[in-house]
Tab-separated table of C-alpha atoms in Angstrom:
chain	number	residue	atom	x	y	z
M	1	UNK	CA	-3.291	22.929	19.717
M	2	UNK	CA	-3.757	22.587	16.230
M	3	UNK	CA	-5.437	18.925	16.462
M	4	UNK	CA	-7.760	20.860	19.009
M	5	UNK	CA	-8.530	23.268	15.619
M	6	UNK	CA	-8.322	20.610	13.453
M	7	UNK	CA	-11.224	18.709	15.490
M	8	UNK	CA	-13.597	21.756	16.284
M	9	UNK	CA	-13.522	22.904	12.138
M	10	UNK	CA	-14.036	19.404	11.287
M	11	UNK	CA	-17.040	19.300	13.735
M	12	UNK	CA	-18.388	22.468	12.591
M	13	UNK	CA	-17.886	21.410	8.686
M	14	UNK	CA	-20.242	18.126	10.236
M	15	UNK	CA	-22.451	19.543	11.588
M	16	UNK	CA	-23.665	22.191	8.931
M	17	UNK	CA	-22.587	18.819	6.571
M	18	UNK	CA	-25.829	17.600	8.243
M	19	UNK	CA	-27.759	20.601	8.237
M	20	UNK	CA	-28.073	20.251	4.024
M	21	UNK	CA	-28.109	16.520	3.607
M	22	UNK	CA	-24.749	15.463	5.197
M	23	UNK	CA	-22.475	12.665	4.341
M	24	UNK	CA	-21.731	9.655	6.120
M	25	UNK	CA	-18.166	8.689	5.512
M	26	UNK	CA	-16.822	12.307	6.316
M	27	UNK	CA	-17.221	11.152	10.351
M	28	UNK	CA	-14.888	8.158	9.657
M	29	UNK	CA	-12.684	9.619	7.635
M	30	UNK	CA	-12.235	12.886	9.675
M	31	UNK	CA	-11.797	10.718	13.366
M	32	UNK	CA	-9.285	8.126	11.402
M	33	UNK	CA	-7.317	11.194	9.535
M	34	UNK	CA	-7.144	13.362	12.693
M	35	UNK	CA	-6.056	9.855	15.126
M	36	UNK	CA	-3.461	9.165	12.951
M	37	UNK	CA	-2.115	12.737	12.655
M	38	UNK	CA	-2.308	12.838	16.325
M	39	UNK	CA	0.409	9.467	15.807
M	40	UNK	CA	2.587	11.213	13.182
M	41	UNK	CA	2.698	14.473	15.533
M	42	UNK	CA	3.501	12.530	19.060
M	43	UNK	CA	6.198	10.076	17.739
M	44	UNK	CA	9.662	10.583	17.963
M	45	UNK	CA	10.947	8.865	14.959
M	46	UNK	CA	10.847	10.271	11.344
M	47	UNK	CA	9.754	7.223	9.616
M	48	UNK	CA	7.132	6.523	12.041
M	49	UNK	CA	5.839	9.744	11.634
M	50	UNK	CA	5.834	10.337	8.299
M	51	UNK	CA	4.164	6.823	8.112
M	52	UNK	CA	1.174	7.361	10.070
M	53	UNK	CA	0.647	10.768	8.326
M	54	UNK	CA	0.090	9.121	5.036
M	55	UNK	CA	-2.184	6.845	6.793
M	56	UNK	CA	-3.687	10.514	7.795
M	57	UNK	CA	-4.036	11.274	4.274
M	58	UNK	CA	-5.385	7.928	2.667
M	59	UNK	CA	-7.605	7.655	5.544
M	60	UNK	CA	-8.927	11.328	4.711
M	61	UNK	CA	-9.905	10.395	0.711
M	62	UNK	CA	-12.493	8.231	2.003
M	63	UNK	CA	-14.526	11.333	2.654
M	64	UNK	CA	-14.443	12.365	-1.064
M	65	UNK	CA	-16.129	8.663	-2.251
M	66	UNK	CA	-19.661	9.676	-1.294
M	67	UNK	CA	-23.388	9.374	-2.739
M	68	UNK	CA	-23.722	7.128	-5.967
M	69	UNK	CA	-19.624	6.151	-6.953
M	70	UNK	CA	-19.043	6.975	-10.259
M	71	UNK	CA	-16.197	5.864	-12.673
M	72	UNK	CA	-15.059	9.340	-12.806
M	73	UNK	CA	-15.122	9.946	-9.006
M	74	UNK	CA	-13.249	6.911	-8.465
M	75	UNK	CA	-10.214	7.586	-10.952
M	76	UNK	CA	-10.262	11.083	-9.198
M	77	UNK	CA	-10.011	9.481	-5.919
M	78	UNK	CA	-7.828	6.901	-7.542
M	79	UNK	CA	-5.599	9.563	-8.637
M	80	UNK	CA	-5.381	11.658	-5.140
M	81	UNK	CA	-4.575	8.409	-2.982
M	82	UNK	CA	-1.755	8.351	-5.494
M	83	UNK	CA	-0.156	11.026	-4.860
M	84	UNK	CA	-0.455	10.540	-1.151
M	85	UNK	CA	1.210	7.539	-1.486
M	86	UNK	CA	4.025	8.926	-3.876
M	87	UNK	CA	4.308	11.872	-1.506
M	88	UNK	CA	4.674	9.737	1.647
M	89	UNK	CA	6.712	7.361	0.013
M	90	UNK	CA	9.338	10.288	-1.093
M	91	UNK	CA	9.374	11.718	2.591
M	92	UNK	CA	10.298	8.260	3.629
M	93	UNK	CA	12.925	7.611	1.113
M	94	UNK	CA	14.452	11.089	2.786
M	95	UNK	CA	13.802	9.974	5.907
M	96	UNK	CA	15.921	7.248	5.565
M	97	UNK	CA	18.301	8.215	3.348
M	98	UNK	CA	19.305	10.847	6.004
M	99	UNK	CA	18.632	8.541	9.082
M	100	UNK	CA	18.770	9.446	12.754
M	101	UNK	CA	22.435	10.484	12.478
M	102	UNK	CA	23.255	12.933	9.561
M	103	UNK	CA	26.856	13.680	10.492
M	104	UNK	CA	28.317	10.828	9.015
M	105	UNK	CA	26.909	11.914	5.687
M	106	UNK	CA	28.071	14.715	3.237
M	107	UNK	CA	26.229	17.891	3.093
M	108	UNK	CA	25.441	17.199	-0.629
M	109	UNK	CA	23.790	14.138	0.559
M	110	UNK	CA	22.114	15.521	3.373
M	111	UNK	CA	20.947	18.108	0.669
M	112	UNK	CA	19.397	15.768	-1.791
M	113	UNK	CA	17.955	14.188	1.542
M	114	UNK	CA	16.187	17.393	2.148
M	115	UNK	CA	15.268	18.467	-1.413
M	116	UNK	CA	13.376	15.275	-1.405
M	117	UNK	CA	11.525	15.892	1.140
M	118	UNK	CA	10.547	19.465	-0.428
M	119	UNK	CA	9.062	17.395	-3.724
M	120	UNK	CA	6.913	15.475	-1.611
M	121	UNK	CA	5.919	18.610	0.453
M	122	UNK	CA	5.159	20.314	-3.327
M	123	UNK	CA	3.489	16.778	-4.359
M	124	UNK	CA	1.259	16.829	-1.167
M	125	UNK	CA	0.412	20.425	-0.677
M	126	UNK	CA	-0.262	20.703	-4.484
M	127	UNK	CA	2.146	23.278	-5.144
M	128	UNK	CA	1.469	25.162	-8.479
M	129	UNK	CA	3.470	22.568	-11.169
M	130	UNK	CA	2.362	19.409	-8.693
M	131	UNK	CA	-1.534	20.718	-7.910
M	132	UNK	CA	-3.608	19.088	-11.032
M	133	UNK	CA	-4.361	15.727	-8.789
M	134	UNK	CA	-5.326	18.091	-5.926
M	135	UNK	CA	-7.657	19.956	-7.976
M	136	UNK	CA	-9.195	17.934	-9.546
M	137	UNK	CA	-9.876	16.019	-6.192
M	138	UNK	CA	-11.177	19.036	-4.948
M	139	UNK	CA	-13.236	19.978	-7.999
M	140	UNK	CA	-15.071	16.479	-7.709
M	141	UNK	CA	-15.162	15.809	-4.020
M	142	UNK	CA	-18.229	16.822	-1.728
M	143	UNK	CA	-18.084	20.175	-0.428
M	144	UNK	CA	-17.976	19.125	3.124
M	145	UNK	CA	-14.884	16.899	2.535
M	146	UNK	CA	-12.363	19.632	0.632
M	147	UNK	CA	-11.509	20.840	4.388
M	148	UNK	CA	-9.877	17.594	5.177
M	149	UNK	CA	-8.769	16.438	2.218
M	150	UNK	CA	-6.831	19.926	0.994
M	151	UNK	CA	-6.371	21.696	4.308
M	152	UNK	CA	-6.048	20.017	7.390
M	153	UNK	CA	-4.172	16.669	6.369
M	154	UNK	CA	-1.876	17.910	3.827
M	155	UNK	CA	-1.269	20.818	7.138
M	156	UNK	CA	-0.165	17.839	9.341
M	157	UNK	CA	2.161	16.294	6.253
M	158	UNK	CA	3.826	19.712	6.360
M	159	UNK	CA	4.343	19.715	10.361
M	160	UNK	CA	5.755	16.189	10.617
M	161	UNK	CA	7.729	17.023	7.179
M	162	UNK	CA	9.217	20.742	8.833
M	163	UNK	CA	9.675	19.501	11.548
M	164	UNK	CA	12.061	16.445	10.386
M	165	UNK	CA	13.512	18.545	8.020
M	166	UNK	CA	14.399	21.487	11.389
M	167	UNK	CA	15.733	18.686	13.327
M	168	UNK	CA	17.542	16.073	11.904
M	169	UNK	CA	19.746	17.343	9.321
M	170	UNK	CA	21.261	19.785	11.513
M	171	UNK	CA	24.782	18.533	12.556
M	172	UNK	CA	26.245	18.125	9.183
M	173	UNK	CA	29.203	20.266	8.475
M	174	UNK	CA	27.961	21.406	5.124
M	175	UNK	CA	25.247	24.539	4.401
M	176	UNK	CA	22.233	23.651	4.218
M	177	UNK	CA	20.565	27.007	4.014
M	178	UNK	CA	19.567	26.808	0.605
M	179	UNK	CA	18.205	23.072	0.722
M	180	UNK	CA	16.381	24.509	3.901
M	181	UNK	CA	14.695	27.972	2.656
M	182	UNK	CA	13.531	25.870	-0.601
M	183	UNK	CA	11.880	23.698	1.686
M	184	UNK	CA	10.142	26.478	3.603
M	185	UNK	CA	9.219	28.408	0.563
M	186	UNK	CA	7.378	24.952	-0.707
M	187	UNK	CA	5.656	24.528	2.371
M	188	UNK	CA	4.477	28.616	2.745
């Protein structure tokens, strides 16, 4: 359901893209974002997942590298592709630090598992003290690419990320309440 969303607001940002003098690499980058979110949601294993939804997300900053390419444009760009990859790489590191079977580990390593994955939820979503990259991505994309780029990708980071995070540490022995409402509170 929400790729179905994802796909009709994308074709609707398109198509009124095209209406005032649209942009070509917001088709590739929107199809190759959304087909690799549609990987990260359908696969059953964390690290696959939470691979192919920072291939979502690289994929995705193509759209903001259109028209003449500037120095500035590119650093931005430069900048927001690195903090996809820092983000992905975090909710890897927490991916497999945990692993598919959490109840041989303690809770307070289950818990740094977890709170890992909330920094690169904070880095990705651009929570308030993490947002400048996304901004400023934002500030100097094109109008018809801030959808993808600061909505609907950073949207399927959080769904793979939740829903590791709802699943997988749940047999350990410890509480994990707190290391689980911190990491709902990032992603809300």
């Amino acid at each position: 359901l929400w790729l179905i969303a994802a796909a009709v607001a994308l074709l609707a940002v398109e198509l009124v893209g095209r209406v005032h003098g649209g942009q070509r690499n917001l088709p590739f980058a929107a199809l190759g974002g959304l087909g690799a979110a549609a990987v990260a949601l359908t696969v059953t294993d964390g690290a696959a997942a939470v691979l192919a939804v920072t291939a979502a997300g690289c994929l995705g900053l193509v759209a903001t590298l259109g028209g003449p390419i500037t120095m500035p444009t590119l650093r931005v760009s430069a900048d927001g592709l690195r903090s996809v990859a820092v983000a992905g790489a975090a909710a890897l590191l927490a991916v497999a630090w945990i692993g598919d079977d959490a109840i041989f580990l303690s809770s307070g390593a289950v818990a740094a598992g977890v709170l890992l994955l909330a920094a690169a939820l904070a880095l990705r979503l651009g929570a308030v003290p993490l947002h400048v990259p996304l901004a400023r991505l934002v500030e100097t994309a094109r109008l018809v690419a801030v959808p993808l780029v600061a909505a609907w990708l950073p949207a399927a980071f959080a769904i793979v990320g939740l829903g590791w995070a709802q699943l997988v540490p749940a047999p350990v022995a410890g509480d994990l309440a707190g290391a689980r409402l911190i990491v709902a509170l990032v992603a809300v």
